[in-house]
C-alpha cells in the first residue's frame, strides 16, 4: 500500500496537494480536519471537537485517533491512503504505526511541505475569503495554530526521520510546481 503522510503547517497546501496525489495514484484522501468539520454539528462529538478547533488548539489524541481509525476502516480496498493533517502529535504517529501494523502495512513516506511563516499567514487570510473557516479569518487564531504546530506537531517529522521516511519539499511556488516536486519524490521511493 502506498500510505503517505502529507505534513506541514496550516496553510502549507496539504489539502490542495492531497487532491493531486489522490488523482495521480488512485489513493484515498483522509483529512482529519475535514472529518471533524463534516460531523453532525448537533452531535456531542462535533461540539467537543469544535471547542478545540475554534481556538486553534488540537483535539485530544484519544478522540482524533478513534476518528482516524474509523475513517481508514471505511476503505478496506484502498491502494493507499494520504494522511492529511494527521498525525499531528508523536502519540498520534505511534498510534498510526501500531494501527497500520495490525493491518500488515505501514507508512511509506512523510512528505513535509516547507513554507515560511509569513507566507502561511498571507495564504490563510486569503483562504478565509473562500473557505468560510472562522479559524482562517482571525489572526490570533492563525498565530495559535502556527504556534501549536511548532510546539506539538513539528516534532512528528523527527519520528519519521528516525525511520528514514522523511522527505522535505519546498512548498513555495505555483501549485503545479509543487505537485511536480512531490510526484518526483514519490517516484524515487515507489
Ligand atoms: P485542519 O483542517 O487540518 O487545519 O484542521 C482544523 C482543526 O481540526 C485543527 O486546528 C484542530 O483543531 C483539528 N484537527 C485536525 N486534525 C487534527 C489532528 N490530527 N489532531 C488534533 N486536532 C486536529
XYZ file of N, CA and C and ligand atoms in Angstrom:
593
model
N 0.832 -1.213 0.000
C 0.000 0.000 0.000
C 0.860 1.254 0.000
N 0.384 2.238 -0.733
C 1.129 3.498 -0.769
C 0.516 4.457 0.260
N 0.999 4.346 1.495
C 0.499 5.213 2.569
C 1.426 6.404 2.725
N 0.852 7.594 2.521
C 1.663 8.812 2.520
C 1.150 9.769 3.592
N 2.044 10.209 4.462
C 1.682 11.281 5.390
C 2.071 12.592 4.724
N 1.080 13.441 4.458
C 1.369 14.758 3.883
C 1.371 15.755 5.033
N 2.542 16.315 5.267
C 2.797 17.044 6.502
C 3.137 18.502 6.207
N 2.881 19.353 7.187
C 3.269 20.760 7.037
C 2.361 21.623 7.887
N 2.753 22.869 8.113
C 1.964 23.778 8.943
C 0.642 24.161 8.278
N -0.268 24.777 9.033
C -1.524 25.235 8.430
C -1.228 26.205 7.297
N -1.859 25.976 6.145
C -1.634 26.877 5.008
C -0.506 26.424 4.095
N 0.089 25.265 4.372
C 1.227 24.809 3.560
C 0.780 24.278 2.200
N -0.525 23.947 2.088
C -1.019 23.419 0.808
C -1.305 21.924 0.852
N -1.450 21.378 2.046
C -1.658 19.931 2.184
C -2.941 19.471 1.491
N -4.025 20.217 1.687
C -5.312 19.814 1.096
C -5.244 19.817 -0.424
N -4.714 20.893 -0.995
C -4.605 21.025 -2.455
C -3.740 19.910 -3.034
N -2.582 19.693 -2.428
C -1.667 18.683 -2.977
C -2.184 17.274 -2.728
N -2.933 17.076 -1.651
C -3.524 15.750 -1.398
C -4.447 15.356 -2.532
N -5.221 16.331 -3.018
C -6.153 16.045 -4.117
C -5.398 15.625 -5.370
N -4.270 16.282 -5.650
C -3.441 15.928 -6.817
C -2.909 14.496 -6.678
N -2.457 14.184 -5.466
C -1.908 12.843 -5.199
C -2.989 11.777 -5.316
N -4.146 12.105 -4.800
C -5.263 11.163 -4.830
C -5.577 10.774 -6.277
N -5.639 11.796 -7.140
C -5.956 11.540 -8.551
C -4.846 10.754 -9.249
N -3.623 11.156 -9.001
C -2.493 10.548 -9.727
C -2.290 9.078 -9.356
N -2.408 8.774 -8.071
C -2.070 7.414 -7.613
C -3.290 6.607 -7.170
N -4.476 7.153 -7.382
C -5.718 6.443 -7.043
C -5.755 6.062 -5.560
N -5.516 7.049 -4.726
C -5.456 6.813 -3.279
C -6.706 7.360 -2.602
N -6.883 6.980 -1.351
C -7.941 7.555 -0.530
C -7.329 8.733 0.241
N -8.034 9.855 0.251
C -7.541 11.049 0.942
C -8.309 11.221 2.251
N -7.593 11.188 3.360
C -8.258 11.410 4.647
C -7.659 12.632 5.329
N -8.497 13.645 5.508
C -8.104 14.847 6.243
C -8.891 14.852 7.552
N -8.187 14.765 8.669
C -8.915 14.737 9.952
C -9.658 16.060 10.170
N -9.087 17.163 9.697
C -9.786 18.454 9.814
C -11.117 18.413 9.075
N -11.100 17.858 7.843
C -12.345 17.736 7.059
C -13.335 16.815 7.770
N -12.834 15.730 8.346
C -13.724 14.787 9.031
C -14.388 15.490 10.222
N -13.611 16.238 10.981
C -14.205 16.973 12.111
C -15.263 17.966 11.629
N -14.960 18.675 10.531
C -15.907 19.687 10.029
C -17.177 19.058 9.462
N -17.082 17.778 9.049
C -18.247 17.121 8.436
C -19.145 16.418 9.457
N -18.730 16.405 10.732
C -19.564 15.742 11.750
C -20.891 16.471 11.891
N -21.926 15.717 12.239
C -23.242 16.320 12.504
C -23.072 17.374 13.609
N -23.300 18.651 13.281
C -22.978 19.731 14.247
C -23.751 19.644 15.562
N -24.844 18.851 15.556
C -25.623 18.744 16.801
C -25.089 17.608 17.702
N -24.148 16.800 17.170
C -23.645 15.674 17.964
C -22.671 16.168 19.042
N -22.585 15.376 20.123
C -21.679 15.739 21.222
C -20.228 15.751 20.734
N -19.917 14.776 19.857
C -18.544 14.674 19.346
C -18.160 15.931 18.556
N -19.088 16.394 17.710
C -18.814 17.598 16.914
C -18.621 18.811 17.823
N -19.471 18.897 18.846
C -19.363 20.052 19.760
C -18.029 20.026 20.504
N -17.629 18.812 20.913
C -16.365 18.661 21.629
C -15.196 19.057 20.722
N -15.191 18.521 19.493
C -14.096 18.828 18.562
C -14.050 20.330 18.290
N -15.201 20.917 18.108
C -15.253 22.342 17.779
C -14.744 23.214 18.929
N -14.947 22.732 20.165
C -14.491 23.529 21.314
C -12.969 23.702 21.274
N -12.267 22.789 20.622
C -10.809 22.924 20.460
C -10.482 23.672 19.177
N -11.118 23.273 18.068
C -10.704 23.817 16.768
C -11.012 25.306 16.629
N -12.074 25.789 17.257
C -12.374 27.232 17.115
C -11.261 28.094 17.702
N -10.534 27.542 18.648
C -9.441 28.313 19.263
C -8.108 28.048 18.578
N -8.120 27.083 17.667
C -6.855 26.736 17.003
C -6.047 25.746 17.813
N -6.692 25.059 18.776
C -5.997 24.034 19.559
C -6.252 22.660 18.962
N -5.398 21.703 19.329
C -5.575 20.346 18.830
C -6.669 19.623 19.596
N -7.442 18.845 18.882
C -8.420 17.949 19.506
C -7.595 16.843 20.197
N -7.984 16.408 21.405
C -7.179 15.408 22.117
C -6.937 14.135 21.306
N -5.774 13.533 21.571
C -5.339 12.362 20.798
C -6.362 11.228 20.796
N -6.921 10.897 21.968
C -7.802 9.714 22.008
C -8.983 9.866 21.058
N -9.556 11.066 20.984
C -10.688 11.308 20.083
C -10.220 11.250 18.631
N -9.117 11.944 18.363
C -8.630 12.059 16.976
C -8.235 10.693 16.410
N -7.563 9.901 17.227
C -7.095 8.589 16.764
C -8.298 7.686 16.449
N -9.291 7.746 17.313
C -10.502 6.942 17.095
C -11.190 7.330 15.782
N -11.293 8.631 15.557
C -11.910 9.147 14.333
C -11.133 8.680 13.103
N -9.825 8.789 13.192
C -8.958 8.428 12.062
C -9.085 6.941 11.748
N -9.026 6.115 12.785
C -9.070 4.671 12.555
C -10.418 4.274 11.942
N -11.480 4.912 12.405
C -12.812 4.640 11.852
C -12.865 4.985 10.375
N -12.231 6.084 10.020
C -12.239 6.561 8.636
C -11.428 5.621 7.737
N -10.266 5.209 8.200
C -9.427 4.297 7.407
C -10.172 2.980 7.189
N -10.858 2.523 8.225
C -11.550 1.226 8.154
C -12.703 1.228 7.147
N -13.130 2.424 6.746
C -14.198 2.509 5.729
C -13.679 2.152 4.337
N -12.343 2.023 4.199
C -11.751 1.821 2.859
C -10.833 0.601 2.824
N -11.386 -0.579 3.080
C -10.524 -1.775 3.151
C -9.833 -2.109 1.828
N -10.400 -1.636 0.705
C -9.809 -1.978 -0.597
C -8.818 -0.916 -1.095
N -8.522 0.072 -0.279
C -7.691 1.196 -0.754
C -6.309 0.728 -1.211
N -5.820 1.352 -2.293
C -4.454 1.076 -2.768
C -3.437 1.781 -1.882
N -3.940 2.747 -1.136
C -3.097 3.519 -0.235
C -3.902 4.696 0.282
N -3.376 5.329 1.305
C -4.098 6.439 1.931
C -3.160 7.639 2.045
N -3.715 8.818 1.770
C -2.986 10.061 2.050
C -3.504 10.575 3.376
N -2.629 10.676 4.326
C -2.988 11.209 5.642
C -2.664 12.698 5.651
N -3.715 13.499 5.692
C -3.573 14.956 5.577
C -3.995 15.577 6.916
N -3.024 16.154 7.614
C -3.346 16.750 8.921
C -3.350 15.731 10.040
N -2.828 14.576 9.791
C -2.669 13.512 10.779
C -1.431 12.717 10.394
N -0.581 12.326 11.299
C -0.569 12.624 12.732
C -0.029 14.023 13.036
N -0.571 14.614 14.088
C -0.155 15.953 14.496
C 0.551 15.944 15.843
N 0.678 14.780 16.457
C 1.462 14.634 17.694
C 2.230 13.321 17.567
N 3.275 13.196 18.386
C 4.042 11.949 18.355
C 3.162 10.785 18.810
N 2.261 11.042 19.761
C 1.328 9.997 20.207
C 0.470 9.489 19.055
N 0.007 10.407 18.211
C -0.799 10.005 17.044
C 0.053 9.199 16.056
N 1.321 9.600 15.902
C 2.208 8.877 14.963
C 2.433 7.449 15.453
N 2.627 7.308 16.762
C 2.831 5.966 17.325
C 1.570 5.116 17.140
N 0.414 5.744 17.367
C -0.854 5.016 17.215
C -1.054 4.592 15.762
N -0.678 5.465 14.822
C -0.845 5.137 13.399
C 0.052 3.955 13.024
N 1.283 3.963 13.490
C 2.197 2.844 13.210
C 1.594 1.528 13.688
N 1.080 1.553 14.913
C 0.503 0.323 15.503
C -0.716 -0.133 14.707
N -1.554 0.838 14.382
C -2.796 0.538 13.655
C -2.479 -0.077 12.286
N -1.517 0.531 11.583
C -1.182 0.029 10.243
C -0.499 -1.334 10.338
N 0.290 -1.506 11.382
C 0.946 -2.806 11.576
C -0.111 -3.905 11.745
N -1.175 -3.572 12.460
C -2.250 -4.558 12.668
C -2.932 -4.907 11.345
N -2.748 -4.047 10.339
C -3.311 -4.318 9.011
C -2.217 -4.759 8.034
N -1.075 -5.161 8.585
C 0.053 -5.639 7.768
C 0.544 -4.617 6.759
N 0.492 -3.353 7.124
C 1.016 -2.322 6.236
C 1.743 -1.282 7.100
N 2.200 -0.197 6.453
C 2.997 0.813 7.177
C 2.970 2.121 6.395
N 3.408 3.189 7.056
C 3.610 4.459 6.350
C 4.812 4.283 5.427
N 4.614 4.678 4.165
C 5.711 4.545 3.198
C 6.633 5.764 3.272
N 6.022 6.940 3.359
C 6.836 8.156 3.409
C 6.069 9.299 4.060
N 6.822 10.237 4.633
C 6.230 11.513 5.049
C 6.762 12.588 4.109
N 5.838 13.243 3.412
C 6.204 14.373 2.557
C 5.913 15.633 3.369
N 6.952 16.384 3.672
C 6.784 17.578 4.503
C 6.934 18.832 3.645
N 5.877 19.636 3.593
C 5.901 20.871 2.797
C 6.471 22.007 3.648
N 7.527 22.615 3.154
C 8.217 23.655 3.918
C 7.851 25.032 3.359
N 7.230 25.854 4.210
C 6.766 27.195 3.793
C 7.069 28.178 4.929
N 7.659 29.340 4.613
C 7.959 30.317 5.669
C 6.686 30.859 6.337
N 6.855 31.243 7.615
C 5.689 31.633 8.426
C 4.908 32.819 7.840
N 5.602 33.813 7.319
C 4.909 34.989 6.763
C 3.992 34.601 5.612
N 4.502 33.706 4.779
C 3.722 33.230 3.628
C 2.490 32.447 4.092
N 2.638 31.672 5.166
C 1.498 30.900 5.689
C 0.369 31.832 6.099
N 0.748 32.906 6.818
C -0.280 33.835 7.317
C -1.001 34.501 6.149
N -0.235 34.932 5.144
C -0.844 35.565 3.973
C -1.808 34.597 3.288
N -1.377 33.346 3.139
C -2.223 32.352 2.459
C -3.500 32.082 3.255
N -3.383 31.970 4.582
C -4.571 31.634 5.389
C -5.597 32.755 5.352
N -5.119 33.983 5.425
C -6.036 35.130 5.366
C -6.763 35.128 4.008
N -6.008 34.846 2.940
C -6.626 34.791 1.599
C -7.606 33.623 1.517
N -7.237 32.492 2.122
C -8.102 31.304 2.070
C -9.419 31.547 2.801
N -9.378 32.359 3.859
C -10.598 32.627 4.638
C -11.722 33.158 3.756
N -11.337 33.920 2.729
C -12.335 34.504 1.814
C -13.167 33.418 1.130
N -12.514 32.292 0.814
C -13.227 31.224 0.109
C -13.617 30.054 1.011
N -12.821 29.791 2.056
C -13.102 28.598 2.882
C -14.253 28.843 3.839
N -14.475 30.109 4.194
C -15.503 30.422 5.177
C -15.137 29.907 6.566
N -13.894 29.453 6.736
C -13.484 28.904 8.029
C -13.122 30.017 8.995
N -13.785 30.023 10.158
C -13.536 31.070 11.148
C -12.088 31.017 11.635
N -11.508 29.789 11.658
C -10.130 29.675 12.161
C -9.096 30.161 11.143
N -9.538 30.475 9.905
C -8.643 31.079 8.911
C -8.728 32.612 8.946
N -9.806 33.122 9.518
C -10.096 34.552 9.366
C -9.500 35.419 10.474
N -9.125 34.811 11.585
C -8.733 35.585 12.758
C -7.224 35.436 12.989
N -6.507 36.569 12.995
C -5.041 36.475 13.037
C -4.529 35.875 14.356
N -5.280 36.059 15.441
C -4.835 35.454 16.715
C -4.968 33.932 16.671
N -6.061 33.465 16.066
C -6.249 32.007 15.958
C -5.205 31.416 15.011
N -4.932 32.139 13.930
C -3.892 31.678 12.997
C -2.561 31.532 13.726
N -2.222 32.563 14.504
C -0.946 32.515 15.242
C -0.930 31.343 16.211
N -2.051 31.097 16.871
C -2.104 29.957 17.802
C -1.934 28.627 17.067
N -2.526 28.529 15.876
C -2.375 27.281 15.101
C -0.916 27.084 14.698
N -0.268 28.184 14.309
C 1.147 28.070 13.916
C 2.007 27.708 15.136
N 1.712 28.349 16.280
C 2.480 28.044 17.500
C 2.267 26.590 17.935
N 1.025 26.129 17.825
C 0.717 24.735 18.187
C 1.456 23.779 17.258
N 1.508 24.167 15.989
C 2.257 23.346 15.020
C 3.720 23.234 15.441
N 4.315 24.395 15.780
C 5.748 24.392 16.112
C 6.020 23.541 17.352
N 5.132 23.691 18.346
C 5.371 23.042 19.633
C 5.027 21.546 19.601
N 3.843 21.208 19.114
C 3.360 19.825 19.248
C 3.505 18.993 17.980
N 3.449 19.663 16.814
C 3.375 18.894 15.562
C 4.727 18.764 14.864
N 5.508 19.856 14.827
C 6.794 19.790 14.107
C 7.645 18.593 14.559
N 7.663 18.241 15.870
C 8.479 17.091 16.294
C 8.093 15.761 15.633
N 6.888 15.689 15.072
C 6.460 14.435 14.418
C 7.378 14.123 13.222
N 7.955 15.169 12.611
C 8.879 14.933 11.485
C 10.063 14.084 11.942
N 10.526 14.328 13.167
C 11.678 13.553 13.676
C 11.336 12.072 13.839
N 10.078 11.823 14.161
C 9.609 10.439 14.316
C 9.817 9.668 13.005
N 9.478 10.311 11.880
C 9.626 9.646 10.584
C 11.062 9.735 10.058
N 11.757 10.799 10.457
C 13.166 10.923 10.065
C 13.954 9.744 10.646
N 13.631 9.423 11.904
C 14.323 8.307 12.568
C 14.066 6.991 11.843
N 12.962 6.919 11.104
C 12.648 5.713 10.320
C 13.110 5.857 8.866
N 13.828 6.967 8.602
C 14.327 7.215 7.242
C 13.207 7.413 6.223
N 12.101 8.003 6.668
C 10.941 8.152 5.781
C 10.606 9.607 5.463
N 11.392 10.541 6.002
C 11.057 11.962 5.837
C 11.613 12.518 4.525
N 10.731 13.137 3.725
C 11.170 13.868 2.531
C 10.664 15.300 2.652
N 11.582 16.263 2.644
C 11.170 17.667 2.720
C 11.067 18.241 1.309
N 9.979 18.984 1.088
C 9.725 19.574 -0.230
C 9.530 21.078 -0.036
N 10.159 21.862 -0.917
C 9.955 23.310 -0.898
C 8.491 23.572 -1.296
N 7.735 24.157 -0.357
C 6.304 24.376 -0.580
C 5.974 25.751 -1.115
N 6.994 26.473 -1.610
C 6.751 27.793 -2.198
C 6.893 27.685 -3.711
N 5.909 28.254 -4.418
C 5.921 28.199 -5.880
C 4.493 28.026 -6.349
N 4.328 27.746 -7.646
C 2.958 27.541 -8.137
C 2.481 26.156 -7.684
N 1.176 25.961 -7.677
C 0.616 24.663 -7.264
C 1.200 23.553 -8.147
N 1.278 23.804 -9.457
C 1.812 22.785 -10.372
C 3.280 22.468 -10.079
N 4.047 23.513 -9.788
C 5.474 23.270 -9.490
C 5.617 22.365 -8.268
N 4.822 22.663 -7.252
C 4.936 21.895 -6.005
C 4.453 20.456 -6.227
N 3.376 20.313 -7.009
C 2.900 18.958 -7.345
C 4.026 18.181 -8.040
N 4.698 18.831 -8.974
C 5.793 18.179 -9.706
C 6.883 17.697 -8.752
N 7.225 18.553 -7.780
C 8.272 18.163 -6.820
C 7.829 16.939 -6.012
N 6.554 16.931 -5.633
C 6.053 15.811 -4.814
C 6.038 14.518 -5.635
N 5.536 14.604 -6.871
C 5.484 13.393 -7.712
C 6.900 12.841 -7.932
N 7.860 13.743 -8.203
C 9.244 13.287 -8.395
C 9.746 12.552 -7.168
N 9.432 13.117 -6.001
C 9.911 12.496 -4.752
C 9.278 11.108 -4.589
N 8.012 11.002 -4.921
C 7.338 9.712 -4.732
C 7.877 8.669 -5.705
N 8.201 9.107 -6.912
C 8.754 8.147 -7.876
C 10.063 7.540 -7.366
N 10.814 8.300 -6.547
C 12.091 7.770 -6.064
C 11.902 6.714 -4.978
N 10.735 6.682 -4.348
C 10.565 5.720 -3.246
C 9.578 4.603 -3.579
N 8.905 4.720 -4.723
C 7.849 3.731 -5.042
C 8.408 2.340 -5.327
P -7.101 21.407 9.514
O -8.280 21.364 8.601
O -6.124 20.268 9.278
O -6.429 22.746 9.543
O -7.675 21.154 10.998
C -8.589 22.056 11.587
C -8.641 21.810 13.076
O -9.119 20.475 13.338
C -7.301 21.881 13.800
O -6.947 23.212 14.135
C -7.565 21.041 15.028
O -8.340 21.734 15.980
C -8.424 19.923 14.458
N -7.588 18.801 13.983
C -7.458 18.344 12.695
N -6.618 17.306 12.634
C -6.192 17.083 13.895
C -5.281 16.155 14.487
N -4.640 15.237 13.750
N -5.093 16.230 15.832
C -5.747 17.135 16.581
N -6.583 18.048 16.093
C -6.808 18.027 14.762
